[in-house]
Coordinates of C-alpha atoms and ligand atoms in Angstrom, one line a residue:
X1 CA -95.9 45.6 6.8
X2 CA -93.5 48.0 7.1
X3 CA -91.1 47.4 10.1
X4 CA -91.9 50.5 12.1
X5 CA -95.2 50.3 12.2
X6 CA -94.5 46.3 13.7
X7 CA -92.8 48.2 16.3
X8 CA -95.7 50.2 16.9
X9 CA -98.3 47.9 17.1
X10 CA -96.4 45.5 19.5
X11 CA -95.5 49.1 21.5
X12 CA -98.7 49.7 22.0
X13 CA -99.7 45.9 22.5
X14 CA -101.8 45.9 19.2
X15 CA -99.8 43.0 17.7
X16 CA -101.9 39.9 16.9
X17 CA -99.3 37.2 18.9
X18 CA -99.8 33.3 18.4
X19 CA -97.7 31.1 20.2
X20 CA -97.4 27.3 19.2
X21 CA -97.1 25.1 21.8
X22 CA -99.4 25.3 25.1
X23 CA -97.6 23.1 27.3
X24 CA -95.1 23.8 30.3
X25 CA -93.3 27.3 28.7
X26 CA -95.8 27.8 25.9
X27 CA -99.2 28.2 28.1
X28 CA -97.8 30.4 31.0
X29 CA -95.7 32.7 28.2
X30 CA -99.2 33.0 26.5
X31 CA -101.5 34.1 29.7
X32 CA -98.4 37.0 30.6
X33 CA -98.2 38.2 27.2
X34 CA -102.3 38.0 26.9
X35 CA -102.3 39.5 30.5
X36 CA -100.4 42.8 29.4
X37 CA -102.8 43.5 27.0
X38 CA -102.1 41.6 23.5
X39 CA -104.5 39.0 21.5
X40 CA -102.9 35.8 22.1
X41 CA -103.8 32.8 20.2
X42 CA -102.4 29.6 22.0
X43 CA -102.3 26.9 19.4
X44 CA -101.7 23.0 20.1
X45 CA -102.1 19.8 17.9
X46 CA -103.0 18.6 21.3
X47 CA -106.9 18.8 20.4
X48 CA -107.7 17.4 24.1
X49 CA -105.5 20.2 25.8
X50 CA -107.2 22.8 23.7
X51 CA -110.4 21.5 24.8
X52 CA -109.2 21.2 28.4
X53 CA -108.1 24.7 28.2
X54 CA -111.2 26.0 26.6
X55 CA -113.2 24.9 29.4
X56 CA -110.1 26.6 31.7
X57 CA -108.5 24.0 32.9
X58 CA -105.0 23.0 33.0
X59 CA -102.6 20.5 34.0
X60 CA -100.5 23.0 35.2
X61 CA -103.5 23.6 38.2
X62 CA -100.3 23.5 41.0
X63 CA -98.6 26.1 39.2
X64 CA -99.0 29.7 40.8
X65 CA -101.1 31.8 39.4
X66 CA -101.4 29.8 35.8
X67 CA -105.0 28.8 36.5
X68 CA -105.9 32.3 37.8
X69 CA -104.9 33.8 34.9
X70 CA -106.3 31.0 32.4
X71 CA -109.7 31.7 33.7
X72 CA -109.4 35.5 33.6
X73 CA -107.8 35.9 30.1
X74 CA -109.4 33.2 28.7
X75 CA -111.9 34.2 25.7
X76 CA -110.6 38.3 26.3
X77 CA -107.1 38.5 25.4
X78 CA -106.2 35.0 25.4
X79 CA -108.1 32.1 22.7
X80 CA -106.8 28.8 23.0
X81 CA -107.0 27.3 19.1
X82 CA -105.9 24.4 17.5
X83 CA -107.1 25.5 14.4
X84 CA -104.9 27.4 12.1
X85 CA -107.1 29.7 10.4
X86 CA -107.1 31.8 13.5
X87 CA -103.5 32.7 13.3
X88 CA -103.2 34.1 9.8
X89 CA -102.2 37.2 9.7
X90 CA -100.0 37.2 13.3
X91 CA -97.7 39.8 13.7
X92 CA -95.9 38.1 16.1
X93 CA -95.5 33.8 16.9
X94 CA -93.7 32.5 19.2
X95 CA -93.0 28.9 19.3
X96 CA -92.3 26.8 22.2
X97 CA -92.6 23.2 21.0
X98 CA -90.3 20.7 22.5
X99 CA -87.2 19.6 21.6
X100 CA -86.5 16.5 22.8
X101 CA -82.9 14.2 22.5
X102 CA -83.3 11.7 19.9
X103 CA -80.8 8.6 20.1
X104 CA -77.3 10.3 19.4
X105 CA -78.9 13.8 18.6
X106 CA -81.2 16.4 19.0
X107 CA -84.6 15.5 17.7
X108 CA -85.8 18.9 16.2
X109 CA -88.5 17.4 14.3
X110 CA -91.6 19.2 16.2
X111 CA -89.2 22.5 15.9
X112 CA -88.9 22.7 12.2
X113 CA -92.8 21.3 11.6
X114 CA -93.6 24.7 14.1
X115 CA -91.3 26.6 12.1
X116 CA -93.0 25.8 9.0
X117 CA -96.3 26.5 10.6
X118 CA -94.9 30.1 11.9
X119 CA -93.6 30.6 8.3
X120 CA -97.3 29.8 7.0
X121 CA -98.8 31.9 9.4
X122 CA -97.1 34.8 10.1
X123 CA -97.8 38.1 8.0
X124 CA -94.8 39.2 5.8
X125 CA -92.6 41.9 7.6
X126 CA -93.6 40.2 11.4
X127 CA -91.6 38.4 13.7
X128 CA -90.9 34.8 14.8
X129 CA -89.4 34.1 18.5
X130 CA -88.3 30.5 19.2
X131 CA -88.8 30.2 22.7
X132 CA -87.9 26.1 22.1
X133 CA -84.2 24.5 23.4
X134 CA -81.9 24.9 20.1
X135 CA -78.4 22.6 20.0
X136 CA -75.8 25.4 19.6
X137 CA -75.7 26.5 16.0
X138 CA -78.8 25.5 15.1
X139 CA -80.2 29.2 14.6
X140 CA -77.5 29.8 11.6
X141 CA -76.6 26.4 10.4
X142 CA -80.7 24.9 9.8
X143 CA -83.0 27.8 11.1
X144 CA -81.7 30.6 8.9
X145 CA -81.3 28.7 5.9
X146 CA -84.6 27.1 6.2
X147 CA -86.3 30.3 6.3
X148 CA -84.3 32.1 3.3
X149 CA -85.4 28.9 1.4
X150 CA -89.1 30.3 2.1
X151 CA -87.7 33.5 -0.3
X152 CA -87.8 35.6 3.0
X153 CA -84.9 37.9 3.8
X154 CA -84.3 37.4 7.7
X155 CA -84.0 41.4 8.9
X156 CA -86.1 42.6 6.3
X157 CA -89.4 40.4 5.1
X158 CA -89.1 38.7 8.3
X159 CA -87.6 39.2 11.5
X160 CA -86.6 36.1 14.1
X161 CA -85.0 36.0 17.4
X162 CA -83.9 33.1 19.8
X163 CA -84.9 33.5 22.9
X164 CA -84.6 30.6 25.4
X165 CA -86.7 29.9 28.4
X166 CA -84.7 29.1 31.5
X167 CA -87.9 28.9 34.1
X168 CA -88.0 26.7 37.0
X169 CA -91.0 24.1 37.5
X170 CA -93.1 24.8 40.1
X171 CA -92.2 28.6 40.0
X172 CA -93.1 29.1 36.0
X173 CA -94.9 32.6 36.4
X174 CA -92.3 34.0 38.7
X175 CA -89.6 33.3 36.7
X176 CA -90.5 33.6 33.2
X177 CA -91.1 37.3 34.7
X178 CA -88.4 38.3 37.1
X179 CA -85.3 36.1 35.7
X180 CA -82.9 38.1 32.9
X181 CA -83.7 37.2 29.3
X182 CA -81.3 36.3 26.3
X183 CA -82.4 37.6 23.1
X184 CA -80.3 36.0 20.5
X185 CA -80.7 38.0 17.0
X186 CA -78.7 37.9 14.5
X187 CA -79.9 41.1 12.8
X188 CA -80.6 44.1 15.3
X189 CA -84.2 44.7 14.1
X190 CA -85.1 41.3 15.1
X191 CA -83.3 41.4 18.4
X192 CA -84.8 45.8 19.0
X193 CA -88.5 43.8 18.0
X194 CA -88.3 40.9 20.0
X195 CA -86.8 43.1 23.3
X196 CA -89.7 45.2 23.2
X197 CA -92.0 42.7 23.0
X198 CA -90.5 40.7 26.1
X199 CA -90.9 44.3 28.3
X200 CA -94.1 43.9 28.0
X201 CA -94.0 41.1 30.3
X202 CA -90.6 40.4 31.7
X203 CA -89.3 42.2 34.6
X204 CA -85.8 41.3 34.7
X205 CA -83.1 42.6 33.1
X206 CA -83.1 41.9 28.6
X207 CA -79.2 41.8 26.9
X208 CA -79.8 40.7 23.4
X209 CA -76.6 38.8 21.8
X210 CA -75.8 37.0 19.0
X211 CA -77.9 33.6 18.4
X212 CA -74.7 31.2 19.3
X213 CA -74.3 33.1 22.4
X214 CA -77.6 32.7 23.7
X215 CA -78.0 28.5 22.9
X216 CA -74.8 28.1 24.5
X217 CA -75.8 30.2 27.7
X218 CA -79.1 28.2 28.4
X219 CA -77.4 25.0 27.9
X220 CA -73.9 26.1 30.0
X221 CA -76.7 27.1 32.6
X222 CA -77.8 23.4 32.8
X223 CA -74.7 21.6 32.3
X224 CA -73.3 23.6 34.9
X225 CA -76.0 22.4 37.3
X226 CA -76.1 18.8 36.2
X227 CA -72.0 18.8 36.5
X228 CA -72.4 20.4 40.5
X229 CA -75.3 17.4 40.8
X230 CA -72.8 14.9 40.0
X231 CA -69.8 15.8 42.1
X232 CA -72.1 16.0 45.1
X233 CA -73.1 12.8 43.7
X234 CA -69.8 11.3 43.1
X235 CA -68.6 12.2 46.6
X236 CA -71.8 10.4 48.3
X237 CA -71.1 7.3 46.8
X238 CA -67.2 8.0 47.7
X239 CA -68.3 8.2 51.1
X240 CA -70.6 5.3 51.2
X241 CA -67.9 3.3 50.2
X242 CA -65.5 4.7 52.4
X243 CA -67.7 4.7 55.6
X244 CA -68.5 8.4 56.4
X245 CA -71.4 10.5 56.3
X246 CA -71.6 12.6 53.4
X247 CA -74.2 15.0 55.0
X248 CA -71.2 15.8 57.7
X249 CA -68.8 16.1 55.0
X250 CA -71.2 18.2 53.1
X251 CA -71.9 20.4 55.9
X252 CA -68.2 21.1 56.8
X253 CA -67.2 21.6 53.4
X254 CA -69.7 23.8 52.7
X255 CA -68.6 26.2 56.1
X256 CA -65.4 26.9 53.8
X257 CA -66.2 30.7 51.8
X258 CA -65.7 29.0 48.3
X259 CA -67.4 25.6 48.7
X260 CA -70.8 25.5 47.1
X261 CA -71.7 21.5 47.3
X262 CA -75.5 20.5 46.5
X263 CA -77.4 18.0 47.5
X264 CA -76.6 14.2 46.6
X265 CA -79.8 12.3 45.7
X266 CA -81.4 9.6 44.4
X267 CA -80.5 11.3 40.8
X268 CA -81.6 14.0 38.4
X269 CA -84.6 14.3 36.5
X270 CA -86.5 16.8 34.5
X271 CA -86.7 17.4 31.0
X272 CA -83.9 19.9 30.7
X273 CA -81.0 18.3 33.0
X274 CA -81.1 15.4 31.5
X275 CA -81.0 16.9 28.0
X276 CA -79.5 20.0 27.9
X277 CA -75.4 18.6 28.7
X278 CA -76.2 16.3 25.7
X279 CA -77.1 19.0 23.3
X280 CA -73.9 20.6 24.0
X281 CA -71.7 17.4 24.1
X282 CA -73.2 16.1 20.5
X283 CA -72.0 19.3 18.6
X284 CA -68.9 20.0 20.1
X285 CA -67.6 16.1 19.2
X286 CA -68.9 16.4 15.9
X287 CA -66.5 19.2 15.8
X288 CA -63.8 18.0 17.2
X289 CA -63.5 18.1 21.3
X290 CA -64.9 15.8 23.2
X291 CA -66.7 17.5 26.5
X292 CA -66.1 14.5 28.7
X293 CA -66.7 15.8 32.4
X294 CA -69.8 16.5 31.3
X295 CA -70.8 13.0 29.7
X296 CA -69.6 11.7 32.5
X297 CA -71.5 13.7 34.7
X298 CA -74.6 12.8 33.1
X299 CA -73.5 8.8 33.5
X300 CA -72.9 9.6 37.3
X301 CA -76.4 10.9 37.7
X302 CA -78.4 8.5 35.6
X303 CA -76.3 5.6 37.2
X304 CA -77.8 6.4 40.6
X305 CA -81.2 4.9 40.5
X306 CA -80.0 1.8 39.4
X307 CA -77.2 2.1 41.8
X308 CA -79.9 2.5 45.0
X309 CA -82.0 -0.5 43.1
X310 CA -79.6 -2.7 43.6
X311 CA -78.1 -1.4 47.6
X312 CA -82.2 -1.8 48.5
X313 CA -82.6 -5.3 46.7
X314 CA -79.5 -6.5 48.5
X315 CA -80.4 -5.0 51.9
X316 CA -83.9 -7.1 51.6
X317 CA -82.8 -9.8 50.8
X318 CA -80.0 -9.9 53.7
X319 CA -83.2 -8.7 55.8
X320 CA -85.9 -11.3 54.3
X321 CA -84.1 -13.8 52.8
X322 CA -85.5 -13.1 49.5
X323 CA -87.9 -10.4 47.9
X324 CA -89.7 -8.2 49.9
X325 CA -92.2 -5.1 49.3
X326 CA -91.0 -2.1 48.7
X327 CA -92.6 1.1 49.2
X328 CA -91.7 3.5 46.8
X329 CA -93.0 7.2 48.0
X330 CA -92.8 10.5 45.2
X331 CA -92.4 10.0 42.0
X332 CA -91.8 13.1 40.8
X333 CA -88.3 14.2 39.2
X334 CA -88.5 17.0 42.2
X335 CA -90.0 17.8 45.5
X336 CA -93.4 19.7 45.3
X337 CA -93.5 19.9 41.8
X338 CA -96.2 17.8 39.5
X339 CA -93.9 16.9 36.9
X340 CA -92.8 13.0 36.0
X341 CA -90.8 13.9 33.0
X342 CA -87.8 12.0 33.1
X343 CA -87.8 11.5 36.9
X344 CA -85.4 9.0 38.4
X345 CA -87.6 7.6 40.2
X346 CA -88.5 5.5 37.1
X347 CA -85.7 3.4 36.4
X348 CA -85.6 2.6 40.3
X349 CA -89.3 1.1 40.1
X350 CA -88.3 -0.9 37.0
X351 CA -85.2 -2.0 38.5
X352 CA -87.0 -3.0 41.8
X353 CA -89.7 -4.6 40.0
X354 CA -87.6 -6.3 37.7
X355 CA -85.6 -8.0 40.5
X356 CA -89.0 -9.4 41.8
X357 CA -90.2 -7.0 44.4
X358 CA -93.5 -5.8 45.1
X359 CA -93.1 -2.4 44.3
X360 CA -95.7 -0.4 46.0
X361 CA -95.9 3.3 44.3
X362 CA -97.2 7.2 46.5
X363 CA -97.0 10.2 45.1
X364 CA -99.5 13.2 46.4
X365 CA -99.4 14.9 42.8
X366 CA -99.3 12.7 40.3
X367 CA -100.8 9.3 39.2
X368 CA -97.9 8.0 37.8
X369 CA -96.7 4.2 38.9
X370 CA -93.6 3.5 36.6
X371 CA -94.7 0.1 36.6
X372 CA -94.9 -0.4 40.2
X373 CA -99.1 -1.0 42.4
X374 CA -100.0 2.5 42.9
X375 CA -101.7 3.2 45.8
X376 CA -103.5 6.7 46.6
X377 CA -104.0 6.5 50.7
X378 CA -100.0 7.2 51.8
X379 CA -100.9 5.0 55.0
X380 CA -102.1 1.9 52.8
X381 CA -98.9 2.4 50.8
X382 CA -96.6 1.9 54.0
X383 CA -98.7 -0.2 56.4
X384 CA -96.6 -4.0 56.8
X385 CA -93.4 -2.7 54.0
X386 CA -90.3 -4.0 54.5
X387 CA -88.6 -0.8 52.9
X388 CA -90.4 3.0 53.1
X389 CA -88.0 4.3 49.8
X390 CA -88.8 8.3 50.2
X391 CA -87.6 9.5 46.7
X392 CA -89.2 12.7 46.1
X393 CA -88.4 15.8 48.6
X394 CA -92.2 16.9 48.7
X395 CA -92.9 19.2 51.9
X396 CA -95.6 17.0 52.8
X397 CA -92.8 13.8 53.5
X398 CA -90.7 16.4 55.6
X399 CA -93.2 17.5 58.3
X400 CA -93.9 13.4 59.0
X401 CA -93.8 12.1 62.6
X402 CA -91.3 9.3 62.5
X403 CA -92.6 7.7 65.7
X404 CA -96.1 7.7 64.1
X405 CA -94.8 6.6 60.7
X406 CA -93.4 3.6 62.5
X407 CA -96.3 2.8 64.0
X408 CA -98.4 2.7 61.2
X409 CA -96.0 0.6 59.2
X410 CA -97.4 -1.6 61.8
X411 CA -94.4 -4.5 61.6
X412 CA -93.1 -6.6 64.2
X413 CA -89.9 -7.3 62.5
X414 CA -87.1 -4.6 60.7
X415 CA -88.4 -1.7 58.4
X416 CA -85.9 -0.3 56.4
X417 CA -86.1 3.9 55.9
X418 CA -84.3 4.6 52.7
X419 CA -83.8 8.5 52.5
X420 CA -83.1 9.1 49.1
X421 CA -83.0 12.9 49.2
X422 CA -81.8 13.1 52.8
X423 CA -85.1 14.5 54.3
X424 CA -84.7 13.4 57.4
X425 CA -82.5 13.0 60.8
X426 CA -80.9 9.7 61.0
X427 CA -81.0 9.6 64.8
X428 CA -84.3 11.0 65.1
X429 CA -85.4 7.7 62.6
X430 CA -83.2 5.0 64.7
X431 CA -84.7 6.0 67.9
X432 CA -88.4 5.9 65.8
X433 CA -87.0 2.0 65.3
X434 CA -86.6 2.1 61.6
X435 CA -83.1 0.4 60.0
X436 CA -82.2 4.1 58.3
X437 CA -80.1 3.8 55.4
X438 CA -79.6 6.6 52.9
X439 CA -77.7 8.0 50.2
X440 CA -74.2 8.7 50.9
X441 CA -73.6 7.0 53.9
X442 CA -72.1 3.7 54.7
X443 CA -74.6 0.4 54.9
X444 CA -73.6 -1.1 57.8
X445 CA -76.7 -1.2 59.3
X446 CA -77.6 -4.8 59.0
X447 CA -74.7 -6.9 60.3
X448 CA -71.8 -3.8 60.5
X449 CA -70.2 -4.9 57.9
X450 CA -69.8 -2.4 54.7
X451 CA -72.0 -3.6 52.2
X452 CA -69.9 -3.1 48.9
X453 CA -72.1 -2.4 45.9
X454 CA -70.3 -1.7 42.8
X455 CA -70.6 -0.2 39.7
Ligands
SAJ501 N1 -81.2 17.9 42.2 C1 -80.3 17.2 43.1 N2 -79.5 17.9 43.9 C2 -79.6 19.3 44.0 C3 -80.4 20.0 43.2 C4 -81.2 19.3 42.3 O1 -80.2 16.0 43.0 O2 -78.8 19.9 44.8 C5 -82.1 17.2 41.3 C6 -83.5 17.5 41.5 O3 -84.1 16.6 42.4 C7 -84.1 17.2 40.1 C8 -82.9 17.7 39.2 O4 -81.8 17.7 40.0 O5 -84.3 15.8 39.8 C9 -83.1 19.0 38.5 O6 -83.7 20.0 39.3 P1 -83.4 21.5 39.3 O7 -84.2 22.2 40.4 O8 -81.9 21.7 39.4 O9 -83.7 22.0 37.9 P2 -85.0 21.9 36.8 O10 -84.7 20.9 35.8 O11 -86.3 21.9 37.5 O12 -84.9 23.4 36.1 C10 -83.6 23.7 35.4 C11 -83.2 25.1 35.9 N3 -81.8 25.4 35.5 C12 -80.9 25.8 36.4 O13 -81.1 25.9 37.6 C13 -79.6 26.0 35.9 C14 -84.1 26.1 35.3 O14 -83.7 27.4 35.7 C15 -84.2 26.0 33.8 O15 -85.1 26.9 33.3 C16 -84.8 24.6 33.5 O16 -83.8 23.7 34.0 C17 -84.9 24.5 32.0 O17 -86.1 24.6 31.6 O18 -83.9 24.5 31.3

């Protein structure tokens, strides 16, 4: 295929796209590019999520607009496969597999099995987008090379662009079009190609750069977060330690025209925080300078579960004497959102569990119980706990009646409230009579003394 005539056909939304990978990026990137006008084939190994999407449904049900659109485009522009016949011949795949962190690496193994697959698929002269997280100099150092081993000349027999999603849970559809795209090309057919095709559906600005350029921008973008997460962090357990309020502190210090503090929390979840600093820290050792404020960062957040496992198993068994029950409420990695991946809410159950609790496990949106007694009915999970631990900031925990909530907990004795992504008003839950204890601020609830939990 000659290359104009590519351009033409993806111009005029004639191309023949397949996209590998249906889940979180791969599925909603589909239904946009099927909804302005191309054929999309969305292939999966997944042979239950191709069924589930056959029949048009999704687990991405709470995400706006993505089941709207699955039903509509399903079986008209959009044909979810998982058999590979149907994509011979594409003139376009994308692939948006994951790309996970292996021990002390990136594991790209589902990447480079996709890549094949594209390789095998795609018609000679079309174009292959990874949409997929790469480690920085992955594109020249294993992608390019992999494909000239094919026998294909990248920016002539093939063209092949990097460009990374950077779309937030919860608001996929809205992001994936408004936000501004990296294209990362390292020839300017495949970067002109892989532009043109992304107009079609993105609304935001489109800058293509080289392929180094854009993996170190999407993982900068997360590191930057994650390192912003643990300084808020870092200063919460600072103040716990020191005996002031880190909301006050937070508050005050955020009045000031270049202080920009986020929230402290029960830590940081989410497939991409907790991934993304690593992929950058790996390469840049192996090459000689160490990034350690942002390994450290990453210790700071994953420490704080286990940190809040132990200040709540202490504070019971000061309370009870011994082990208690333990209501753990959200499990998600964020507020609102349906997603469990990596949440670290996890590691809290286990600890809690571990240390002999009855670990009693709510979440509105997902069934997940990390090991803990899930229970569905919110007011079965509280009634007669010794400790309500609210670890998700769903909307649903924020509009509670603390006066009622007390009430239903239905205990003569001390109920500990531990607010582990500061929902709520710490006055407003002492006069409800709860013991409120919560991250970044001082224990000295129990007996006024400072409770001293360390590392
Ligand atoms: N969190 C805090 N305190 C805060 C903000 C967040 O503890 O002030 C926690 C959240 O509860 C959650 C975690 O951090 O556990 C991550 O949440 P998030 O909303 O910061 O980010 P993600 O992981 O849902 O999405 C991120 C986004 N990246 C940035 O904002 C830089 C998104 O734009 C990316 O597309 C996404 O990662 C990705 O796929 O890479």
């Amino acid at each position: 295929m000659l290359y104009e005539d590519l351009e033409t056909a993806i111009k005029a939304r004639e191309a023949k796209v397949s996209v590998l990978g249906q889940g979180y990026i791969g599925l909603p990137t589909s239904l946009l590019i099927a909804r302005a006008g191309f054929t999309v084939y969305g292939f999966d190994v997944n042979e239950e999520l191709i069924r589930d999407l056959s029949k048009g449904s999704t687990k991405l049900e709470e995400e706006k607009g993505i089941p709207e659109l699955l039903r509509d485009l399903k079986g008209r522009n959009y044909f979810p496969t998982n058999d590979l016949d149907d994509l011979y011949g594409s003139d376009v795949v994308l692939i948006a597999v994951p790309t996970p962190k292996g021990r002390n690496g990136p594991d790209l193994g589902m990447l480079i099995s996709a890549l094949e697959t594209a390789l095998g698929v795609v018609r000679r002269g079309g174009l292959v987008v990874i949409e997929s997280t790469l480690p920085p100099r992955a594109f020249q150092d294993l992608i390019l090379p992999l494909v000239e081993s094919r026998g294909m000349r990248v920016g002539t027999d093939i063209y092949l662009a990097y460009c990374p999603e950077r779309a937030l849970p919860g608001k996929l559809i809205q992001e994936l079009t408004q936000n501004f795209r990296i294209i990362g090309a390292a020839d300017e057919r495949s970067g002109r190609l892989a532009k043109i095709l992304y107009e079609s559906f993105v609304e935001g600005n489109i800058e293509i750069v080289d392929p180094l350029t854009a993996e170190m921008v999407k993982l900068v973008e997360n590191s930057f977060r994650d390192v912003n997460i643990a300084f808020a962090n870092e200063i919460a357990r600072m103040c716990e330690t020191l005996g002031v309020d880190v909301r006050r502190v937070r508050e005050l210090a955020n009045k000031h025209p270049r202080v920009n503090m986020l929230i402290p929390g029960i830590g940081v979840g989410g497939s991409c925080l907790t991934k993304d600093p690593w992929f950058l820290y790996w390469i840049s050792r192996e090459r000689g300078y160490t990034p350690n404020l942002i390994r450290e960062s990453r210790r700071i957040n994953s420490g704080m579960p286990y940190h809040y496992a132990e200040v709540l198993d202490e504070l019971v068994r000061r309370l009870r004497g011994g082990r208690g029950t333990i209501a753990v409420l959200g499990l998600t990695y964020k507020g609102d959102v349906p997603d469990p991946r990596e949440s670290p809410v996890e590691p809290l159950v286990k600890e809690l569990v571990k240390r002999g609790h009855t670990v009693r496990t709510y979440d509105p949106l997902i069934d997940s119980s990390f090991g803990g007694e899930r229970i569905s009915d919110f007011l079965e999970a509280v009634r007669g706990a010794d400790v309500l631990a609210f670890t998700a900031d769903h909307s649903e925990f924020k509009m509670l009646d603390l006066k009622k909530l007390r009430r239903a907990v239905g205990k003569d004795g001390p109920v500990i409230l531990f607010d582990g992504r500061l929902l709520f008003d710490p006055e407003e839950a002492e006069e409800a009579g709860f013991l409120y204890i919560s991250v970044g601020r001082p224990y000295s609830i129990l007996d006024n003394s400072l409770v001293t939990i360390k590392d």
